[in-house]
XYZ file of C-alpha atoms in Angstrom:
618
model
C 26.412 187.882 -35.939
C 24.990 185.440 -33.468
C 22.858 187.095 -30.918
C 21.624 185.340 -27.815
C 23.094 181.951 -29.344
C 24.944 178.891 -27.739
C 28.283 177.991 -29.861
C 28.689 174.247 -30.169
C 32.206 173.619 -31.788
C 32.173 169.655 -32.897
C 35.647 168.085 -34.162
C 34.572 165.278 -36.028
C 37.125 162.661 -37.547
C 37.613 160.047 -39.577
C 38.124 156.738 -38.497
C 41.921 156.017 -38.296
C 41.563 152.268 -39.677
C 40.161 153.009 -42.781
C 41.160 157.105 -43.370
C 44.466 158.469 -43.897
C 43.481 162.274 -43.612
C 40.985 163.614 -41.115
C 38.067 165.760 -41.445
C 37.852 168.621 -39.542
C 34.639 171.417 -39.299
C 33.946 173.748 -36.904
C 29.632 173.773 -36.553
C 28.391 177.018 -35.112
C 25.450 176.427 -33.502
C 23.052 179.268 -33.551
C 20.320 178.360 -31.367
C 18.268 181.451 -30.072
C 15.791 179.369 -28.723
C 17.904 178.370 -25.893
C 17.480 180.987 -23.177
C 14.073 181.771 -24.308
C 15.327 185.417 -24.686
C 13.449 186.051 -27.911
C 11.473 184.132 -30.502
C 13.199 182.287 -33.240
C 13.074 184.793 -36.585
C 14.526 181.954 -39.096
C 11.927 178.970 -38.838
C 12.121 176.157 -41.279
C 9.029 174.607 -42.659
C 9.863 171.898 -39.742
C 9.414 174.114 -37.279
C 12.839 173.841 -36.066
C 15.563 176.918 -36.212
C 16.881 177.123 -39.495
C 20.315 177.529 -39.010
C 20.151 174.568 -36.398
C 18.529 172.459 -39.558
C 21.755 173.269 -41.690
C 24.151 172.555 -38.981
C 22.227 168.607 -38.479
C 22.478 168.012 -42.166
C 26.138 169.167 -42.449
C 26.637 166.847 -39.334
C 24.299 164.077 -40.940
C 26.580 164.534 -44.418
C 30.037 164.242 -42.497
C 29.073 161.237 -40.547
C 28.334 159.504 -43.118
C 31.489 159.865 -44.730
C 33.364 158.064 -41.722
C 33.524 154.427 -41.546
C 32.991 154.920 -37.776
C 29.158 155.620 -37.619
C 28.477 152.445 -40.468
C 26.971 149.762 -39.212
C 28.538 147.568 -41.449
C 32.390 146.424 -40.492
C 34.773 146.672 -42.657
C 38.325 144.597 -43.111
C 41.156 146.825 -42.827
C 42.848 146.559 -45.840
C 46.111 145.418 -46.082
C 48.058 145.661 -49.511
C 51.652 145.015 -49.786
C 52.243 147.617 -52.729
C 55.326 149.875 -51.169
C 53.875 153.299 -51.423
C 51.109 152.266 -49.313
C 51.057 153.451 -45.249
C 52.377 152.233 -41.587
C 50.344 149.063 -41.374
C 51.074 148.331 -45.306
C 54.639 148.227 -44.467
C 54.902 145.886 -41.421
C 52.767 143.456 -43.815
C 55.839 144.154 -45.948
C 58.411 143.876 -43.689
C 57.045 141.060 -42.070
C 56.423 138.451 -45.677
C 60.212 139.194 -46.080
C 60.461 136.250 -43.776
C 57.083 134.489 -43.518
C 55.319 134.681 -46.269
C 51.748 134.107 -45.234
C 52.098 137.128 -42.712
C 49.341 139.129 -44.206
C 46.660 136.222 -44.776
C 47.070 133.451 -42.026
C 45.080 136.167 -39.764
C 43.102 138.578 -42.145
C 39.692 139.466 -41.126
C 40.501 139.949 -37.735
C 39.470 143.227 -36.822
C 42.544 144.852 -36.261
C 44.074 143.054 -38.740
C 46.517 141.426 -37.519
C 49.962 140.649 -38.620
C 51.995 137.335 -37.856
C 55.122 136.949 -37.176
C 55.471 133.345 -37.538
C 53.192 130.217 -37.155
C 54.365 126.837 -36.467
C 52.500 123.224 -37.700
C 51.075 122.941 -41.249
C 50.638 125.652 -43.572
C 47.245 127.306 -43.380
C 45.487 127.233 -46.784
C 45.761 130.530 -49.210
C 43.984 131.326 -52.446
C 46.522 131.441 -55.704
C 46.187 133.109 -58.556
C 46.114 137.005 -59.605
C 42.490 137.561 -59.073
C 42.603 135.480 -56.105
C 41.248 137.171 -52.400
C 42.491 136.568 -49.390
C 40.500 134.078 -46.996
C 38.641 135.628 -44.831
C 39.249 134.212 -40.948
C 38.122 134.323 -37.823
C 39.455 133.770 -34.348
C 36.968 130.905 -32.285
C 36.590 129.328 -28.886
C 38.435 125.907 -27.826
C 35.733 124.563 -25.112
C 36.564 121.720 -23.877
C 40.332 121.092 -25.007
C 42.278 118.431 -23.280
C 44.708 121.153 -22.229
C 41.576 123.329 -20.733
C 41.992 121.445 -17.277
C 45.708 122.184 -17.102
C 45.836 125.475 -19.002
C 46.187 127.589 -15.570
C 49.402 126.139 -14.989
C 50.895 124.613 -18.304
C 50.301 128.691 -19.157
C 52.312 130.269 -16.632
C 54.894 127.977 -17.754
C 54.921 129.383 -21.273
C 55.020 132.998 -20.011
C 57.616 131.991 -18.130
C 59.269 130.264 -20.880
C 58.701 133.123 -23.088
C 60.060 135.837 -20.656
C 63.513 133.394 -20.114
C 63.737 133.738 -23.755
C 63.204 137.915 -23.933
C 60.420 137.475 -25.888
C 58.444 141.377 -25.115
C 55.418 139.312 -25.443
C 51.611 141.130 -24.539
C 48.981 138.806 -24.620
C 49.049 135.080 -24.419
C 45.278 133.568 -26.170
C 44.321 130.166 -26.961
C 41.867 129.917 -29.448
C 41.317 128.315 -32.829
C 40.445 129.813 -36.485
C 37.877 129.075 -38.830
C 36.775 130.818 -42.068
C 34.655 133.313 -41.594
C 30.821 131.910 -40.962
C 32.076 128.597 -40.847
C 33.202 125.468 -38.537
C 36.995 126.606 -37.684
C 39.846 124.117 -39.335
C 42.342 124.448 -37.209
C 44.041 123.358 -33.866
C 44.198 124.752 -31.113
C 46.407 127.969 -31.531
C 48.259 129.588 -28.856
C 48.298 133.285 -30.137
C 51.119 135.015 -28.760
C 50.726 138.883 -28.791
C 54.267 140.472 -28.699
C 55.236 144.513 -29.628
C 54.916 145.873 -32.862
C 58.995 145.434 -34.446
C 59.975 143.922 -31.292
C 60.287 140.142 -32.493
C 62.567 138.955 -35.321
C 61.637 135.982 -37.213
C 64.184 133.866 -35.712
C 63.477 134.227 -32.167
C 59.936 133.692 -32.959
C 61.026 130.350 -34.893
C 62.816 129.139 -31.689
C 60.731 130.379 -29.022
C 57.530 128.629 -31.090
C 59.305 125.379 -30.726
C 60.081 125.909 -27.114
C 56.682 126.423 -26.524
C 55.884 123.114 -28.443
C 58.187 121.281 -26.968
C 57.098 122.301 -23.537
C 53.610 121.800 -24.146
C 54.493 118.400 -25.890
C 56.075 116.907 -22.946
C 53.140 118.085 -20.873
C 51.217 114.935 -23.050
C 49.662 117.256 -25.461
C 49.399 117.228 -29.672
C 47.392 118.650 -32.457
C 47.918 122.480 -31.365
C 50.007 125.259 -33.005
C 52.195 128.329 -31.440
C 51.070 131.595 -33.602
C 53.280 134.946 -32.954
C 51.530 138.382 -33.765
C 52.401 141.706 -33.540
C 49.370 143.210 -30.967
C 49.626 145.614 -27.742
C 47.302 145.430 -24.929
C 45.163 148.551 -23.805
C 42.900 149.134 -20.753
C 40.626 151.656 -22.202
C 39.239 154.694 -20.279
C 38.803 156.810 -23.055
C 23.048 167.801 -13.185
C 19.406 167.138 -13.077
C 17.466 163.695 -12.579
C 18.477 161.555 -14.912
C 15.855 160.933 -17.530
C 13.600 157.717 -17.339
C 14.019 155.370 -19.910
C 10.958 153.430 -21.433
C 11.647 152.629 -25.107
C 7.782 151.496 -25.312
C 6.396 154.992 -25.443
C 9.629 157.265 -25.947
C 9.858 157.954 -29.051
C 13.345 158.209 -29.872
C 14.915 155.597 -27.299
C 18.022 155.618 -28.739
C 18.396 159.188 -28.671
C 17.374 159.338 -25.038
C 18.856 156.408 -23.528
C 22.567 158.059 -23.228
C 20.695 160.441 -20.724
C 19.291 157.806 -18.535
C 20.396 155.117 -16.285
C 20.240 152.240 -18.178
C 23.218 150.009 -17.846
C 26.012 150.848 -20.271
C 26.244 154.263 -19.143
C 28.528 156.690 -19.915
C 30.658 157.949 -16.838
C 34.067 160.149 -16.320
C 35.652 161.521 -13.684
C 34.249 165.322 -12.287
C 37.854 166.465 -12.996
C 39.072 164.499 -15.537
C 35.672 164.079 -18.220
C 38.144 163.213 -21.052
C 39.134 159.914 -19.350
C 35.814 157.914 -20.348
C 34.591 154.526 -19.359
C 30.814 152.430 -18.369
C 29.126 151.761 -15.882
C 28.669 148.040 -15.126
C 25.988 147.054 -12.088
C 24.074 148.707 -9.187
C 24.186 147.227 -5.916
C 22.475 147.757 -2.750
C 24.816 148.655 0.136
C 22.929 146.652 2.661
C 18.529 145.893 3.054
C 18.759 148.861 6.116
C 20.538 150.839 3.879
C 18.863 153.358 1.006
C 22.732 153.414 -0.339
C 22.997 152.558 -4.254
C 26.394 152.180 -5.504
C 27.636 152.073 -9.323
C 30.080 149.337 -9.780
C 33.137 150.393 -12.187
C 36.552 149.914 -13.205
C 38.966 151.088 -11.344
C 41.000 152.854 -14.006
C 37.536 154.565 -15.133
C 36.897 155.947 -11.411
C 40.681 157.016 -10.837
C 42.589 157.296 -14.716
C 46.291 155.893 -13.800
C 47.673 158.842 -15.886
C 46.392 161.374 -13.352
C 46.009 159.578 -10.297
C 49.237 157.894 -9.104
C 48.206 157.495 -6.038
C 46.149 154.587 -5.079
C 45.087 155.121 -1.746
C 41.455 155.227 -0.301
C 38.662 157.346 -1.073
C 38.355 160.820 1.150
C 39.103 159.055 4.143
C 38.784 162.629 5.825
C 36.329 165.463 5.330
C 39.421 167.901 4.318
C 39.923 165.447 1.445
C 38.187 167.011 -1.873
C 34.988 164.722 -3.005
C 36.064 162.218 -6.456
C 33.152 162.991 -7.917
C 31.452 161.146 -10.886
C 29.588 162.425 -13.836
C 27.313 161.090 -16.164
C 28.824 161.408 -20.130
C 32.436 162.924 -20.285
C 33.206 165.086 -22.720
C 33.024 162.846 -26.045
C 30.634 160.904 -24.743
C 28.406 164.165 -24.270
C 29.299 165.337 -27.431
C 28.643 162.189 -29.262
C 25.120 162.136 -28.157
C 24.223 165.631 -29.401
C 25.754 164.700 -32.553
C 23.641 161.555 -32.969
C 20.704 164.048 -32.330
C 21.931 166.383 -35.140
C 22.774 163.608 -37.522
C 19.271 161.587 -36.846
C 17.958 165.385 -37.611
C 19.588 165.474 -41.031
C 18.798 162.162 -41.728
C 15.263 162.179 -41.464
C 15.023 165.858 -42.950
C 17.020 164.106 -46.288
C 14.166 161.428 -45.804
C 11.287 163.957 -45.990
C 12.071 165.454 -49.268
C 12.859 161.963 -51.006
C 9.259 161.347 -49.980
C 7.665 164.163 -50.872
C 9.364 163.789 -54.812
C 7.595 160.169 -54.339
C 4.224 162.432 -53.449
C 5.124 165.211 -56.068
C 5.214 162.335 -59.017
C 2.517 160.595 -57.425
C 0.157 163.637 -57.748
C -3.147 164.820 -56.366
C -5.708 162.107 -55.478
C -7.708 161.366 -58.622
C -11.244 159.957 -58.648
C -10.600 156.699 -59.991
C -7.178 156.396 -59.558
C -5.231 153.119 -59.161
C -5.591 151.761 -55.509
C -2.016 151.129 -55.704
C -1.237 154.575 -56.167
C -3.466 155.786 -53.066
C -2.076 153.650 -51.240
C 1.819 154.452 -51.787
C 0.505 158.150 -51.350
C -0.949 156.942 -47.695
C 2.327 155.556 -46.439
C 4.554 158.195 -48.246
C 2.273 160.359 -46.640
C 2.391 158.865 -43.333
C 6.293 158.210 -43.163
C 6.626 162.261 -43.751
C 4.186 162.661 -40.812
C 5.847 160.550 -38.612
C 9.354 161.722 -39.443
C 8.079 165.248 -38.905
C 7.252 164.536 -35.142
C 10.383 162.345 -34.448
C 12.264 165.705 -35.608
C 10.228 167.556 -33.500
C 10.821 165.247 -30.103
C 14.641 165.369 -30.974
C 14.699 168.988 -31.171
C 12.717 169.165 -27.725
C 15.105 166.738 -26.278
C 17.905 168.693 -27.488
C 16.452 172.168 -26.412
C 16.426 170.248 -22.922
C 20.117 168.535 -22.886
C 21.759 172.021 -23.828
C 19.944 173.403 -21.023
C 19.934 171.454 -18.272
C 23.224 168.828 -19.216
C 25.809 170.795 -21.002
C 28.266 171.882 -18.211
C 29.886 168.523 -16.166
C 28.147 170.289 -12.778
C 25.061 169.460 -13.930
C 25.907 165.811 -14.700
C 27.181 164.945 -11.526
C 25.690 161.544 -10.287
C 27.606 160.255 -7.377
C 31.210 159.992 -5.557
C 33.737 157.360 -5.537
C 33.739 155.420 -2.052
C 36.032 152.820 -2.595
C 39.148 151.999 -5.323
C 40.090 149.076 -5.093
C 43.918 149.770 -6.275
C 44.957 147.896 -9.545
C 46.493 144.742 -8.774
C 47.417 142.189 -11.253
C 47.961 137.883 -11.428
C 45.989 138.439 -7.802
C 46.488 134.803 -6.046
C 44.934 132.477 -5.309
C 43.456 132.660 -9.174
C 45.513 135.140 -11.424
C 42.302 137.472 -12.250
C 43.174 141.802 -13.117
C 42.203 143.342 -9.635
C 41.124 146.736 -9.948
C 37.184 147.601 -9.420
C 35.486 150.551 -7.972
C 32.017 151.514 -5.891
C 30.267 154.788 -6.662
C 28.127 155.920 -4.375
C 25.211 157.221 -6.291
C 22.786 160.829 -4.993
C 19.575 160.222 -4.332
C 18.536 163.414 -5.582
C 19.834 162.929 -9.136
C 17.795 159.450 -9.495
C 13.684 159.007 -10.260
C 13.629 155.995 -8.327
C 10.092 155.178 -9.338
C 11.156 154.945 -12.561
C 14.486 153.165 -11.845
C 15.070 149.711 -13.827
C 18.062 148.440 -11.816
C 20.036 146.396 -13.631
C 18.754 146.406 -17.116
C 20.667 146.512 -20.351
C 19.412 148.111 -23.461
C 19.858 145.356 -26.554
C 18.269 147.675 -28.957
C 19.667 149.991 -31.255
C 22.624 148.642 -33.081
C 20.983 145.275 -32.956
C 17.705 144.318 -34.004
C 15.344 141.979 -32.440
C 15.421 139.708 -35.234
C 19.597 139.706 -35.251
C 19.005 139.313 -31.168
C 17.455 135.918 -31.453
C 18.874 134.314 -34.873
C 22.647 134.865 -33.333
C 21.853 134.242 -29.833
C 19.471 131.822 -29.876
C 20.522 129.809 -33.577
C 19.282 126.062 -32.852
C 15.911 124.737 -33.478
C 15.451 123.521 -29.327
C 17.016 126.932 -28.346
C 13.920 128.895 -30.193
C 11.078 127.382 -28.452
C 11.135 129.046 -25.404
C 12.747 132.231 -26.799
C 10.867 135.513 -26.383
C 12.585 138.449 -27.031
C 13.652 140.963 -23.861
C 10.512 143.466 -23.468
C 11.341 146.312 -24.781
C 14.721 145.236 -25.643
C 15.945 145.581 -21.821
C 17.742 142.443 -20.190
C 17.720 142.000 -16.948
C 20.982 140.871 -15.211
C 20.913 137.931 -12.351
C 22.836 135.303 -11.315
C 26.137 134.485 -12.108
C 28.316 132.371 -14.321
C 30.564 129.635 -12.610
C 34.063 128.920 -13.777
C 33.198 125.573 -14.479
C 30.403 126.470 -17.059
C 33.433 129.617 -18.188
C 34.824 126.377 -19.164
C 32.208 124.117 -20.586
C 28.976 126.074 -21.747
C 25.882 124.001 -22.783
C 25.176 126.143 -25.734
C 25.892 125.643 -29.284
C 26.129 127.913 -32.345
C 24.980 128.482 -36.016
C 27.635 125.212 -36.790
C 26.791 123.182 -33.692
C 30.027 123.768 -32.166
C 30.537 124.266 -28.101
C 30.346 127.970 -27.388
C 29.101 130.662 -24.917
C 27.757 133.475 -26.646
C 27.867 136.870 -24.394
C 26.570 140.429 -25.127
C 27.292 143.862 -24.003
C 26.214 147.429 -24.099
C 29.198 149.939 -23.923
C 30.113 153.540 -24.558
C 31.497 153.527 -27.660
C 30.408 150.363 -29.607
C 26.707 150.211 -27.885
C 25.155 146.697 -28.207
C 27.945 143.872 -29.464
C 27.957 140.089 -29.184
C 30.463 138.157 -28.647
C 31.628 134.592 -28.108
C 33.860 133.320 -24.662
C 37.109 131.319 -25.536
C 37.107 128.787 -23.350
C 40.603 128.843 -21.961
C 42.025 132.021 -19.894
C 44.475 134.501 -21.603
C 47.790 135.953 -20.446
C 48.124 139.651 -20.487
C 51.507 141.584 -20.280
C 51.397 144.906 -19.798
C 54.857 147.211 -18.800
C 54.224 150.151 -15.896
C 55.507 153.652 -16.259
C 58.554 152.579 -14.352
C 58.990 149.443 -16.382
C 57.807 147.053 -14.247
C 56.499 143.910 -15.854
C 52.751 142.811 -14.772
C 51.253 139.539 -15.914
C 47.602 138.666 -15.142
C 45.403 136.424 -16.744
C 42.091 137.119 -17.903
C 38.485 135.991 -19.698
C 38.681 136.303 -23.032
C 36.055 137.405 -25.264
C 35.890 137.280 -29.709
C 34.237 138.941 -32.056
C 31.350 137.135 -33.262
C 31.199 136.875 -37.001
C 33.689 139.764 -38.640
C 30.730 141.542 -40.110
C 29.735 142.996 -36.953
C 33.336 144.221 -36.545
C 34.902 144.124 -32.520
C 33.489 143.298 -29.538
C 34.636 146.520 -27.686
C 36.751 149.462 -27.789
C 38.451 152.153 -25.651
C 35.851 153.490 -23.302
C 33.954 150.157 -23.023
C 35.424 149.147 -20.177
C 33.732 148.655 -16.869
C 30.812 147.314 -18.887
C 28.726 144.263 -17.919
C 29.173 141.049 -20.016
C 26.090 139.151 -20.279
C 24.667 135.783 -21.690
C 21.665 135.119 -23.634
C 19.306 135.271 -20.899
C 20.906 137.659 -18.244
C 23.478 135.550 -16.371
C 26.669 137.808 -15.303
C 29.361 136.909 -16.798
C 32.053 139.996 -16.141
C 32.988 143.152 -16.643
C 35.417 144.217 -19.561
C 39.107 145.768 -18.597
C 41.077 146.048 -21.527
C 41.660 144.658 -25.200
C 44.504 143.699 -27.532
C 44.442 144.314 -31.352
C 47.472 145.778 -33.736
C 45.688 148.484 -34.217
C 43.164 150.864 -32.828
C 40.872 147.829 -33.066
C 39.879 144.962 -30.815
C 40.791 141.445 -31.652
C 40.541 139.866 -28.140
C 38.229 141.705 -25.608
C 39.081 140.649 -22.029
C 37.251 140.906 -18.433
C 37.333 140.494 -14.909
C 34.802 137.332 -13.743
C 32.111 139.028 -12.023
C 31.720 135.716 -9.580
C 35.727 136.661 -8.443
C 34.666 140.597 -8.115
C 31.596 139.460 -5.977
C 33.858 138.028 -3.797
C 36.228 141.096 -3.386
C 33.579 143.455 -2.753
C 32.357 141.214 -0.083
C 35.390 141.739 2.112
C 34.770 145.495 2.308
C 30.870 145.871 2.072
C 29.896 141.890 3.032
C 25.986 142.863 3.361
C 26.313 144.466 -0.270
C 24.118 142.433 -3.026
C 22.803 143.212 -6.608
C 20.110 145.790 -7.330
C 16.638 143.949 -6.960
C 14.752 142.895 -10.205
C 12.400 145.605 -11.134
C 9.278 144.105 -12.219
């Protein structure tokens, strides 16, 4: 019997990549401290309700069984034995007829298949204990083609659709082994549906694309086929201040708070997810603060056919917008549970450390008093992060658990989906939320800030982003891990960035904070992609797009569904764009692509032309 409790039921799974079967528990949340109707009879030594304590370590258990809360990336596997599963097969099905199908492309993170590759053979270990190569995908700045690409590209798509080639994505890029300077040519990575290409087509349509691109005056590049579908993801009170300086569980909090990245859904629709990407300013005059978006996060296609404008009328019902939808709500009070559960586990290894050390002893080693100092320390410490947690949660479950109390603003303008928009090609399809006053501390407001921290370390922040010697000697770390956004990346630097990475190759490195992978890095390609994607009445829509890559395949994708609208920065702030979509073979990311924020500027202009970016907060 549960008297006076709140019932939390949490369907946790595992990750789809990696697990076959899914784990499934119902957690019953008995939490009698919640309406403050009675005390709390079952206390643990914590001071925390007992059966809440249980419920954070079975949480803290289960998560740590799925692949999806590691840190650490792993390659999806990809075995050709027969009995194995789906992806298994097409590897399978698709070495039938080119051999390398499984290895010319392993390590990417959705690990992707190909269907054919033209040009030289790409090197492969022999032998029976031999492991596959690990590769991964890498920008082409400055390539000959890079001045032409806009229109030599529309050419191939054209080619390719004369030929009935279903192809998705179009990417040109280059490979390298993992961690190293890439090897090969330029590659022009042609996405096309799962089973929807046989080998011989993709033969012929490879050399049509050569031969095109050949008579154009270009050499040295291949035409790659792989199987890959493209996706544009979507998956109350004041909000709470964020200052990871003196909050003591940042991480924990910052999901509650306005700090770029934020987690927002439709009022009506909370299961359609996506970010948040910048504030703006509607006008100086004006105390208007709007939350630029995607346009699929603010109106979900699925639901909203109609793409007309924004309660136009005062009989037209409000599009509201609320902070965290319903996994994204969820997700957070399961961190909370799990961090519970982890640093409860943490507590008793440390007190067996204490028990074996023993009672302080006149004339005891000073090694041993000091180990019992900082054993006894860490369990003090982990004692009052448990404690914060616990208050935090005690206050989310309160004042944030139905969607009316995380309202945070309408939608005032949708700009309807549009793709290949002339005069430049770009995905059209942003949105302006018009943010209340009332549900904002604007004295503690940071504008237009993103959090760096969590996932990524300081340390990890400036060795990847900042990797040669003359890059380090003005670097200084982001105070308190928060970036500020300002100014804008040109097309022309899109094309040829000044930086170089780890292996002194041309690059733009780029960085992000999003719903469901947090704080990624990434690196820009250099030359636009295609995308193809096919309408619910079958109409084809090609647009092209910035295109972002993993960086490194230990740190796994650069998004994934629910990301989008998020704001891609570089190294020191400058807006880059804001992430649409993705295209992988699986459930994974491979390419991550956006919108250029210096083209979206420009379309928001038209409608709200006195409109400009949040001001610094100093």
């Amino acid at each position: 019997m549960v008297p006076y409790g709140i019932h939390l039921r949490l369907i946790i799974y595992r990750h789809p990549v990696y697990q076959r079967h899914r784990l499934c528990f119902c957690l019953t949340l008995c939490y009698n401290k919640i309406n403050d109707l009675r005390p709390c009879r079952l206390t643990s030594p914590l001071g925390i309700d007992k059966v809440f304590l249980d419920s954070c370590k079975e949480v803290s258990k289960a998560l740590s069984l799925s692949s999806s809360h590691s840190s650490t990336y792993k390659l999806v596997e990809l075995n050709l034995d027969k009995d194995k599963e789906a992806v298994v097969s097409d590897a399978e099905r698709l070495s039938v007829f080119y051999a390398n199908a499984a290895y010319d492309f392993y390590g990417t993170p959705s690990g992707a298949l190909c269907v054919y590759k033209n040009g030289n053979a790409w090197p492969v270990r022999t032998g029976l204990e031999s492991q596959r190569i690990i590769r991964e995908a890498s920008g082409v700045h400055g390539h000959p083609m890079q001045v032409t690409w806009f229109e030599l590209g529309k050419r191939v798509y054209t080619l390719l659709d004369d030929m009935n080639v279903p192809w998705t994505s179009i990417d040109p890029l280059a490979f390298a082994e993992a961690g190293k300077i890439r090897f090969s040519n330029l590659l022009i990575w042609i996405g096309v549906e799962t089973k929807s290409l046989i080998y011989e087509l993709a033969n012929t349509a490879a050399a049509a694309v050569t031969n095109l691109l050949t008579q154009a005056g270009f050499s040295d590049f291949e035409v790659g086929f792989r199987e890959s579908v493209v996706t544009r993801s979507f998956a109350c009170p004041k909000m709470l201040s964020f200052d990871p300086l003196n909050d003591s569980v940042p991480e924990l909090r910052k999901p509650f708070t306005p700090t770029l990245g934020l987690s927002i859904a439709p009022f009506k629709t909370p299961h359609y997810e996506g970010t948040g990407t910048l504030y703006l300013r509607e006008s100086k005059d004006s105390n208007c603060v709007f939350l630029l978006t995607c346009a699929h996060v603010a109106r979900p296609p699925p639901v909203h056919p109609s793409t007309g404008p924004v309660r136009k009328a005062t009989s037209i019902p409000r599009e509201q917008v609320i902070a965290l939808g319903s996994s994204g709500y969820t997700d957070a009070l399961k961190s909370m549970m799990c961090t519970i559960g982890d640093q409860n586990c943490s507590i008793k290894d440390w007190r067996t450390v204490l028990r074996r050390l023993g009672k302080p002893q006149e004339g005891e080693s000073a090694n041993i008093t000091k180990r019992r100092v900082e054993h006894l320390a860490l369990v003090e410490k982990a004692r009052e992060n448990i404690s914060e947690i616990n208050k935090l949660h005690n206050k989310i479950l309160k004042q944030w658990t139905i969607p009316e109390q995380r309202v945070i603003g309408e939608a005032v303008h949708v700009e309807p989906i549009g793709v290949n928009v002339a005069p430049h090609g770009f995905t059209r399809g942003w949105a302006l939320i018009k943010l209340y006053n009332e549900k904002f501390d604007w004295t503690t407001f940071k504008g237009n800030e993103v959090y760096i921290g969590g996932n990524l370390s300081s340390l990890d922040y400036g060795k990847v982003l900042f990797p040669q010697p003359e890059d380090q000697a003005d670097y200084e770390y982001p105070e308190d891990g928060l970036l500020q956004a300002f100014g804008v990346i040109q097309a022309d630097e899109i094309h040829n960035p000044k930086q170089l990475d780890t292996n002194g190759e041309q690059c733009l490195l780029v960085i992000k904070n999003g719903l469901r992978t947090g704080t990624t890095i990434g690196r820009v390609t250099g030359m636009e992609s295609f995308t193809r994607t096919i309408d619910e009445h079958g109409i084809k829509e090609t647009s092209m797009e910035i295109a972002v890559l993993p960086y490194g395949n230990a740190n796994g994708p650069f998004s994934a569904s629910g990301d989008s609208g998020s704001i891609v920065l570089d190294r020191n702030g400058r807006i880059l764009g804001m992430l649409n979509g993705g295209a992988g073979s699986t459930n994974r990311t491979d390419v991550t692509y956006l919108t250029p924020y210096w083209y979206i500027e420009q379309e928001i202009k038209k409608y709200f032309p006195d409109s400009f970016l949040y001001d610094v907060v100093l």
